[in-house]
Amino acid sequence: LKARVAIIGSGPSGLASAGVLGSQAVVFEQRHELGGKILVSGSGQCNFTHSGTPAEFARRYGSAGKWLKHALYAHTSDCFIEAMNRNAVPTVIRDDGKAFPASLKAGDVRDALVREAKGAELRPDTPVVGLDPVAGGFLLRSPAGDEHFCAVIMTCGGRTAQISGGRPDGYTLAAALGHGIVDPHPALTPVYAQPHPLAELSGISLEAALLLPGAKPSKAPRGPLLITHFGFSGPLILDHSRDIRPDDDLALDLIPGGGEKLTSALVAGGTAAVKTVLLRHEIPRRLAETLLQLAEIPPGLILAQLTRAGRERLLDLTTRFPVHVGRLGDWREAMCTAGGVRLEEVDSRTMASRIVPGLYFAGEILDYDGDSGGYNIQAAWSTGRVAGLAALQACRNSNS
Ligand SMILES: Cc1cc2nc3c(=O)[nH]c(=O)nc-3n(C[C@H](O)[C@H](O)[C@H](O)COP(=O)(O)OP(=O)(O)OC[C@H]3O[C@@H](n4cnc5c(N)ncnc54)[C@H](O)[C@@H]3O)c2cc1C
């Protein structure tokens, strides 16, 4: 009789583990739908990975990137794309590097991962409600009854778009086994600004740089910024929301790299309107008008009439636009969970628990979170493969 491995969760990490373990795996999924979050990802199109080398990938997970290196180098985005192709899902990589199924249907990615898990026993509508270490493995409790497994891979995901139905979530199950949990909080989430003088400009997007509290302006990350009716979003904000807290004072450079040129243009004098100079520096028209208003500069003012104080107010607003963070988006808005099972307690080369023998973790339940652009599903898949391979080896050893 083959030793069986239980996988808790059928997201990209759980299905990736099942793809390695095949008929040795039993996948428990509390929902009726397998891979439910894959279906809503990328607005239903599933941006499942991104172009780039493993080294470039590793820079997309904040301080956890180093820990993820083994998984990202061993199971790359090319391997993921290949897995899609061998399961009859052609893929496309957009100019911005984001990879999607060519059909733009998230269901195709989910179905390919299910096909790849051929042989595994898939059990939807089956929540795991308890997990006890016993001799030679675990006793796992679910509505299907109490069952023995030689190893367990926890791939329960994070707190976004999650249903718990009052049952213990993955963090609770892991904590009950002795694992430390870094307080989960929403990531890849927008910023609510307080006050928000740009609210009327909702929908405008532009390239900007973000100055985080205490960070050097020369290190300010750049990227697309979206002004919303409540504050700011777009990859520049979403990708750095893991480093932002309520009540932080941030600043936005609305012409990244262009501050000096704008200063020279504004001090040059002459008959050009100040507004025209802003437009020449690629500041969207409505934003330029609002910046002039906030700097108390009349709309038709020409450079020769611009006072030094007015110029400084305008430059300040343009290159260091102040944003006070009222709050961050909540679980309904976040696309990812920061925090989770402590990485120090998990071996990054095998995803094995350093606390409970035979227990493995993969995916978003772990204390990492990636940038937007396909990095989260890729990390879930890569860590899921690592955990699957290690559990397979461990069960083979215990059989022999
Ligand atoms: C709206 C939205 C859009 C997103 N878009 C993208 C995108 O385009 N690209 C990208 O890379 N990332 C995206 N993400 C993030 C990405 O979906 C997740 O990071 C990824 O799905 C995590 O995979 P996972 O396998 O770790 O967990 P999940 O996909 O969350 O899967 C975990 C599964 O475990 C099940 N489970 C939990 N507890 C139990 C239990 N006790 N018993 C049985 N089953 C259990 C859950 O029901 C769930 O199905 C998006 C997220 C959201 C919310």
Coordinates of C-alpha atoms and ligand atoms in Angstrom, one line a residue:
L1 CA 0.0 0.0 0.0
K2 CA 1.4 3.4 -1.0
A3 CA 1.9 5.9 1.7
R4 CA -0.5 8.8 1.1
V5 CA 0.1 12.5 1.4
A6 CA -2.7 14.9 2.3
I7 CA -2.7 18.3 0.6
I8 CA -4.9 20.9 2.3
G9 CA -6.1 23.4 -0.3
S10 CA -6.5 23.2 -4.1
G11 CA -5.0 26.6 -5.1
P12 CA -2.0 26.8 -7.4
S13 CA 0.3 25.6 -4.6
G14 CA -1.8 22.6 -3.7
L15 CA -2.4 21.5 -7.2
A16 CA 1.3 21.9 -8.0
S17 CA 2.2 19.6 -5.1
A18 CA -0.5 17.1 -6.4
G19 CA 1.1 17.3 -9.8
V20 CA 4.3 15.9 -8.4
L21 CA 2.7 13.3 -6.1
G22 CA 0.0 12.0 -8.5
S23 CA -1.8 9.0 -7.1
Q24 CA -0.1 9.4 -3.7
A25 CA -1.9 12.6 -3.1
V26 CA -5.3 13.3 -1.6
V27 CA -6.3 17.0 -2.1
F28 CA -8.8 18.4 0.5
E29 CA -10.7 21.5 -0.6
Q30 CA -13.3 23.1 1.6
R31 CA -15.0 24.8 -1.3
H32 CA -17.2 23.3 -4.0
E33 CA -14.9 24.7 -6.7
L34 CA -11.3 23.6 -7.0
G35 CA -8.8 26.4 -7.4
G36 CA -11.4 29.0 -6.7
K37 CA -9.0 31.9 -6.4
I38 CA -7.3 31.0 -9.7
L39 CA -10.7 31.6 -11.3
V40 CA -11.0 35.2 -10.0
S41 CA -7.3 36.1 -10.5
G42 CA -6.2 38.7 -13.0
S43 CA -9.9 39.8 -13.4
G44 CA -10.8 36.3 -14.6
Q45 CA -7.9 36.1 -17.0
C46 CA -5.3 34.8 -14.6
N47 CA -1.9 36.5 -14.9
F48 CA -0.2 33.3 -13.8
T49 CA 3.4 34.4 -14.1
H50 CA 5.8 37.0 -15.6
S51 CA 8.8 37.1 -17.9
G52 CA 12.2 37.4 -16.3
T53 CA 15.1 35.4 -14.8
P54 CA 14.8 33.7 -11.5
A55 CA 17.1 36.4 -10.1
E56 CA 14.7 39.1 -11.3
F57 CA 11.8 37.1 -9.7
A58 CA 13.5 36.9 -6.4
R59 CA 13.5 40.7 -6.1
R60 CA 9.7 40.8 -6.3
Y61 CA 8.9 39.5 -2.8
G62 CA 10.5 42.2 -0.5
S63 CA 12.7 40.8 2.2
A64 CA 11.3 37.2 1.6
G65 CA 12.9 37.0 -1.9
K66 CA 16.1 35.5 -0.6
W67 CA 14.2 32.8 1.2
L68 CA 12.2 32.0 -1.9
K69 CA 15.3 31.7 -4.2
H70 CA 15.6 27.9 -4.1
A71 CA 12.0 27.4 -5.2
L72 CA 12.1 30.1 -7.8
Y73 CA 15.4 28.8 -9.3
A74 CA 14.3 25.2 -9.2
H75 CA 10.8 25.7 -10.7
T76 CA 11.0 28.8 -12.9
S77 CA 8.4 30.7 -14.9
D78 CA 9.6 28.9 -18.0
C79 CA 8.8 25.6 -16.3
F80 CA 5.4 26.9 -15.4
I81 CA 4.7 28.0 -19.0
E82 CA 5.9 24.6 -20.2
A83 CA 3.5 22.9 -17.8
M84 CA 0.6 24.9 -19.3
N85 CA 1.7 24.0 -22.8
R86 CA 2.0 20.3 -22.1
N87 CA -1.6 20.4 -20.7
A88 CA -2.9 22.0 -23.9
V89 CA -3.0 25.6 -22.7
P90 CA -1.1 27.9 -25.0
T91 CA 0.1 31.1 -23.3
V92 CA 0.9 34.7 -24.2
I93 CA 3.4 37.1 -22.7
R94 CA 2.3 40.7 -23.0
D95 CA 4.7 43.6 -23.7
D96 CA 4.6 44.4 -20.0
G97 CA 5.9 40.9 -19.2
K98 CA 2.7 39.5 -17.7
A99 CA 1.9 35.9 -18.8
F100 CA -1.7 34.8 -19.4
P101 CA -3.4 31.8 -21.0
A102 CA -3.9 32.7 -24.7
S103 CA -7.6 32.2 -24.2
L104 CA -7.6 34.8 -21.4
K105 CA -9.7 32.4 -19.4
A106 CA -8.5 31.7 -15.9
G107 CA -10.4 28.5 -16.0
D108 CA -7.9 27.1 -18.5
V109 CA -5.0 27.6 -16.1
R110 CA -7.0 25.9 -13.3
D111 CA -8.0 23.0 -15.6
A112 CA -4.4 22.5 -16.7
L113 CA -3.2 22.3 -13.1
V114 CA -6.0 19.8 -12.4
R115 CA -4.9 17.7 -15.5
E116 CA -1.3 17.9 -14.3
A117 CA -2.5 16.4 -11.0
K118 CA -3.7 13.3 -12.8
G119 CA -4.1 10.4 -10.4
A120 CA -4.5 12.5 -7.3
E121 CA -7.7 12.1 -5.4
L122 CA -9.4 15.4 -5.4
R123 CA -12.0 16.1 -2.7
P124 CA -14.0 19.3 -3.1
D125 CA -16.5 20.2 -0.3
T126 CA -14.2 18.6 2.2
P127 CA -12.7 21.0 4.8
V128 CA -9.9 19.8 7.1
V129 CA -11.0 20.6 10.6
G130 CA -8.2 19.0 12.6
L131 CA -4.7 17.6 12.3
D132 CA -2.8 15.6 14.9
P133 CA 0.7 14.2 14.7
V134 CA 0.7 10.5 15.4
A135 CA 3.2 7.7 15.0
G136 CA 4.3 7.5 11.3
G137 CA 2.4 10.6 10.2
F138 CA -0.8 12.5 10.9
L139 CA -4.4 11.8 11.8
L140 CA -6.4 14.2 9.7
R141 CA -10.0 15.1 10.5
S142 CA -12.6 16.0 7.9
P143 CA -16.3 15.3 7.1
A144 CA -14.9 12.2 5.3
G145 CA -13.8 10.8 8.6
D146 CA -10.5 10.4 10.4
E147 CA -7.7 9.3 8.1
H148 CA -4.0 8.5 8.4
F149 CA -1.4 10.2 6.2
C150 CA 2.4 9.8 6.2
A151 CA 2.8 13.5 5.4
V152 CA 0.7 16.7 5.1
I153 CA 1.3 19.7 2.9
M154 CA -0.6 22.8 4.1
T155 CA -1.5 25.0 1.1
C156 CA -4.4 26.8 2.6
G157 CA -3.7 30.2 1.1
G158 CA -4.1 33.5 2.9
R159 CA -7.0 35.7 4.0
T160 CA -8.0 37.3 0.8
A161 CA -11.2 36.2 -1.0
Q162 CA -11.4 33.4 1.5
I163 CA -14.4 31.7 3.1
S164 CA -13.9 30.1 6.5
G165 CA -17.5 29.2 7.5
G166 CA -16.3 29.4 11.1
R167 CA -13.8 26.5 10.5
P168 CA -10.2 26.8 11.6
D169 CA -8.2 28.4 8.8
G170 CA -4.7 27.3 7.8
Y171 CA -3.0 29.7 10.3
T172 CA -5.1 28.2 13.1
L173 CA -4.2 24.6 12.1
A174 CA -0.5 25.6 11.8
A175 CA -0.4 27.4 15.1
A176 CA -2.1 24.5 16.9
L177 CA 0.9 22.4 15.7
G178 CA 3.3 24.9 17.3
H179 CA 4.1 27.2 14.4
G180 CA 4.5 30.9 14.8
I181 CA 2.4 33.1 12.6
V182 CA 3.4 36.6 11.6
D183 CA 0.2 38.6 11.9
P184 CA -1.6 38.4 8.6
H185 CA -2.4 41.8 7.0
P186 CA -3.7 42.8 3.5
A187 CA -1.1 43.3 0.8
L188 CA -1.4 44.4 -2.8
T189 CA -4.0 46.8 -1.7
P190 CA -4.7 50.5 -2.3
V191 CA -4.1 53.5 -0.1
Y192 CA -6.9 55.7 1.3
A193 CA -5.5 59.2 1.4
Q194 CA -6.7 61.7 4.1
P195 CA -7.3 64.4 3.0
H196 CA -7.5 63.6 -0.8
P197 CA -7.3 66.8 -2.8
L198 CA -7.0 64.9 -6.0
A199 CA -10.3 63.0 -5.6
E200 CA -11.8 64.7 -8.6
L201 CA -9.0 63.3 -10.8
S202 CA -10.1 59.7 -10.2
G203 CA -9.1 57.5 -13.2
I204 CA -6.0 59.4 -14.2
S205 CA -2.8 57.3 -14.4
L206 CA 0.7 58.4 -14.7
E207 CA 4.3 57.3 -14.1
A208 CA 5.4 58.4 -10.6
A209 CA 7.9 57.6 -7.9
L210 CA 6.9 56.8 -4.3
L211 CA 8.9 58.1 -1.3
L212 CA 8.3 55.9 1.7
P213 CA 8.8 57.2 5.2
G214 CA 12.5 57.3 6.1
A215 CA 13.6 56.0 2.7
K216 CA 16.2 57.8 0.5
P217 CA 14.7 59.7 -2.4
S218 CA 17.3 58.1 -4.7
K219 CA 15.9 54.7 -3.8
A220 CA 12.3 55.7 -4.5
P221 CA 10.6 53.0 -6.6
R222 CA 9.0 54.2 -9.8
G223 CA 5.9 52.8 -11.6
P224 CA 2.4 53.4 -12.8
L225 CA 0.3 55.3 -10.3
L226 CA -3.5 55.4 -10.5
I227 CA -5.5 58.2 -8.8
T228 CA -8.8 56.9 -7.4
H229 CA -11.7 58.6 -5.8
F230 CA -10.5 57.6 -2.4
G231 CA -6.7 57.8 -2.8
F232 CA -4.1 55.9 -4.9
S233 CA -3.7 52.6 -6.5
G234 CA -1.9 51.1 -9.5
P235 CA 1.2 48.8 -9.4
L236 CA 3.4 51.5 -7.8
I237 CA 1.1 51.6 -4.7
L238 CA -0.1 48.0 -4.7
D239 CA 3.4 46.5 -4.9
H240 CA 4.7 48.6 -2.0
S241 CA 1.6 48.4 0.2
R242 CA 3.4 45.7 2.2
D243 CA 5.7 48.6 3.5
I244 CA 2.9 51.1 4.1
R245 CA 1.0 51.4 7.4
P246 CA -2.0 53.6 8.4
D247 CA -1.0 57.1 9.5
D248 CA 2.2 57.0 7.4
D249 CA 3.2 60.2 5.6
L250 CA 4.2 59.3 2.0
A251 CA 5.2 61.6 -0.9
L252 CA 4.7 61.1 -4.6
D253 CA 7.1 62.5 -7.2
L254 CA 4.7 63.1 -10.1
I255 CA 7.5 63.7 -12.6
P256 CA 10.1 61.2 -11.6
G257 CA 13.6 62.1 -12.8
G258 CA 12.2 65.4 -14.2
G259 CA 12.4 67.7 -11.2
E260 CA 15.6 69.5 -12.1
K261 CA 14.5 70.1 -15.7
L262 CA 11.1 71.5 -14.4
T263 CA 13.0 73.8 -12.0
S264 CA 15.1 75.2 -14.8
A265 CA 12.1 75.7 -17.0
L266 CA 10.2 77.5 -14.2
V267 CA 13.1 79.9 -13.3
A268 CA 13.8 80.7 -17.0
G269 CA 11.1 83.4 -17.1
G270 CA 9.5 84.6 -20.3
T271 CA 5.9 84.7 -21.6
A272 CA 5.0 81.0 -21.6
A273 CA 2.2 80.1 -19.2
V274 CA 3.2 78.1 -16.2
K275 CA 0.5 75.6 -17.1
T276 CA 2.1 75.1 -20.5
V277 CA 5.4 74.3 -18.9
L278 CA 3.8 71.6 -16.7
L279 CA 2.1 70.1 -19.8
R280 CA 5.5 70.0 -21.6
H281 CA 6.7 67.9 -18.7
E282 CA 4.1 65.3 -19.4
I283 CA 1.9 66.1 -16.5
P284 CA -1.7 65.3 -17.5
R285 CA -3.8 68.5 -18.1
R286 CA -6.3 68.1 -15.3
L287 CA -3.6 67.2 -12.8
A288 CA -1.6 70.3 -13.9
E289 CA -4.6 72.5 -13.4
T290 CA -5.2 71.0 -9.9
L291 CA -1.5 71.4 -8.9
L292 CA -1.7 75.1 -10.0
Q293 CA -4.8 75.5 -7.9
L294 CA -3.3 73.9 -4.8
A295 CA -0.1 76.0 -5.3
E296 CA -2.4 79.1 -5.4
I297 CA -1.2 80.0 -8.9
P298 CA -3.8 81.6 -11.2
P299 CA -4.4 79.4 -14.3
G300 CA -3.2 82.0 -16.9
L301 CA -0.1 83.1 -15.0
I302 CA 3.1 83.4 -17.1
L303 CA 6.6 82.5 -16.0
A304 CA 7.6 86.2 -15.7
Q305 CA 4.9 86.7 -13.1
L306 CA 5.7 83.6 -11.0
T307 CA 7.0 84.5 -7.6
R308 CA 9.7 82.5 -5.9
A309 CA 7.3 81.3 -3.2
G310 CA 4.8 80.2 -5.9
R311 CA 7.4 78.3 -7.8
E312 CA 8.6 76.5 -4.6
R313 CA 5.0 75.6 -3.7
L314 CA 4.5 74.2 -7.2
L315 CA 7.8 72.3 -7.3
D316 CA 7.1 70.8 -3.9
L317 CA 3.6 69.6 -4.9
T318 CA 5.0 68.2 -8.2
T319 CA 8.0 66.4 -6.8
R320 CA 6.9 65.6 -3.2
F321 CA 3.1 65.5 -3.3
P322 CA 2.2 64.7 0.3
V323 CA -0.1 61.7 1.1
H324 CA -1.2 61.0 4.6
V325 CA -2.4 57.4 4.8
G326 CA -5.8 57.2 6.4
R327 CA -6.0 53.5 5.9
L328 CA -5.1 50.7 3.6
G329 CA -7.6 48.7 1.6
D330 CA -9.1 45.8 3.6
W331 CA -9.4 42.1 2.8
R332 CA -12.1 42.7 0.2
E333 CA -9.7 44.8 -1.8
A334 CA -6.4 43.1 -1.1
M335 CA -5.0 40.6 -3.7
C336 CA -2.6 39.0 -1.3
T337 CA -1.8 38.3 2.3
A338 CA 1.4 39.6 4.0
G339 CA 2.4 37.7 7.1
G340 CA 1.8 34.0 7.7
V341 CA 3.8 31.0 8.8
R342 CA 7.2 32.1 10.0
L343 CA 9.8 31.4 7.3
E344 CA 12.6 30.7 9.9
E345 CA 10.5 27.6 10.9
V346 CA 10.4 26.2 7.4
D347 CA 13.3 24.8 5.4
S348 CA 13.4 26.8 2.1
R349 CA 15.0 23.9 0.2
T350 CA 12.2 21.4 1.0
M351 CA 9.3 23.5 2.5
A352 CA 9.5 21.1 5.5
S353 CA 8.5 22.3 8.9
R354 CA 11.4 22.6 11.2
I355 CA 9.0 21.9 14.1
V356 CA 6.8 19.0 13.1
P357 CA 8.3 16.1 11.1
G358 CA 6.3 15.2 8.0
L359 CA 4.6 18.6 7.8
Y360 CA 5.2 20.9 4.7
F361 CA 3.9 24.3 3.7
A362 CA 3.6 26.0 0.3
G363 CA 2.0 29.1 -1.2
E364 CA 0.5 32.2 0.4
I365 CA 0.1 30.6 3.9
L366 CA 3.8 31.3 4.2
D367 CA 5.1 34.7 5.4
Y368 CA 5.8 36.1 1.9
D369 CA 3.9 38.2 -0.6
G370 CA 4.8 39.1 -4.1
D371 CA 4.4 42.1 -6.4
S372 CA 1.4 42.3 -8.8
G373 CA 2.1 40.9 -12.2
G374 CA 1.9 37.1 -11.8
Y375 CA 4.5 36.8 -9.0
N376 CA 2.1 35.3 -6.4
I377 CA 0.7 32.5 -8.5
Q378 CA 4.3 31.7 -9.7
A379 CA 5.6 31.5 -6.1
A380 CA 2.6 29.3 -5.0
W381 CA 3.4 27.0 -7.9
S382 CA 7.2 26.9 -7.3
T383 CA 6.9 26.3 -3.6
G384 CA 4.1 23.7 -4.2
R385 CA 6.4 21.7 -6.5
V386 CA 9.3 21.9 -3.9
A387 CA 7.0 20.6 -1.1
G388 CA 5.5 17.9 -3.3
L389 CA 8.9 16.6 -4.3
A390 CA 10.2 16.6 -0.7
A391 CA 7.1 14.9 0.6
L392 CA 7.3 12.3 -2.1
Q393 CA 10.9 11.5 -1.2
A394 CA 10.1 11.4 2.6
C395 CA 7.3 8.9 2.0
R396 CA 9.5 6.8 -0.2
N397 CA 12.1 6.7 2.5
S398 CA 9.6 5.8 5.2
N399 CA 8.3 3.0 2.9
S400 CA 11.7 1.5 2.3
Ligands
LIG1 C1 -9.0 39.1 -6.7 C2 -7.6 38.5 -6.8 C3 -6.9 38.5 -8.0 C4 -5.6 38.0 -8.0 N1 -5.0 38.0 -9.2 C5 -3.7 37.5 -9.3 C6 -3.0 37.4 -10.5 O1 -3.5 37.8 -11.6 N2 -1.7 36.9 -10.5 C7 -1.1 36.4 -9.4 O2 0.0 35.9 -9.5 N3 -1.8 36.4 -8.2 C8 -3.1 36.9 -8.2 N4 -3.7 36.9 -7.0 C9 -3.1 36.2 -5.8 C10 -3.2 34.7 -6.0 O3 -4.5 34.3 -6.4 C11 -2.8 34.0 -4.7 O4 -1.5 34.4 -4.2 C12 -2.7 32.4 -5.0 O5 -3.9 31.9 -5.4 C13 -2.2 31.7 -3.7 O6 -2.2 30.4 -4.0 P1 -2.3 29.3 -2.8 O7 -2.4 28.0 -3.5 O8 -1.2 29.5 -1.8 O9 -3.7 29.6 -2.1 P2 -5.2 29.8 -2.6 O10 -5.2 29.9 -4.1 O11 -5.8 30.7 -1.7 O12 -5.8 28.3 -2.3 C14 -5.9 27.9 -1.0 C15 -7.1 26.9 -1.0 O13 -7.1 26.2 0.3 C16 -8.5 26.0 0.7 N5 -8.5 25.8 2.1 C17 -8.1 26.7 3.1 N6 -8.3 26.1 4.3 C18 -8.8 24.8 4.1 C19 -9.1 23.7 4.9 N7 -9.0 23.8 6.3 N8 -9.6 22.6 4.4 C20 -9.7 22.5 3.0 N9 -9.4 23.5 2.1 C21 -8.9 24.6 2.7 C22 -9.1 27.3 0.2 O14 -10.5 27.2 0.1 C23 -8.4 27.6 -1.1 O15 -9.1 27.1 -2.2 C24 -5.0 37.4 -6.9 C25 -5.8 37.3 -5.7 C26 -7.1 37.9 -5.6 C27 -7.8 37.8 -4.4

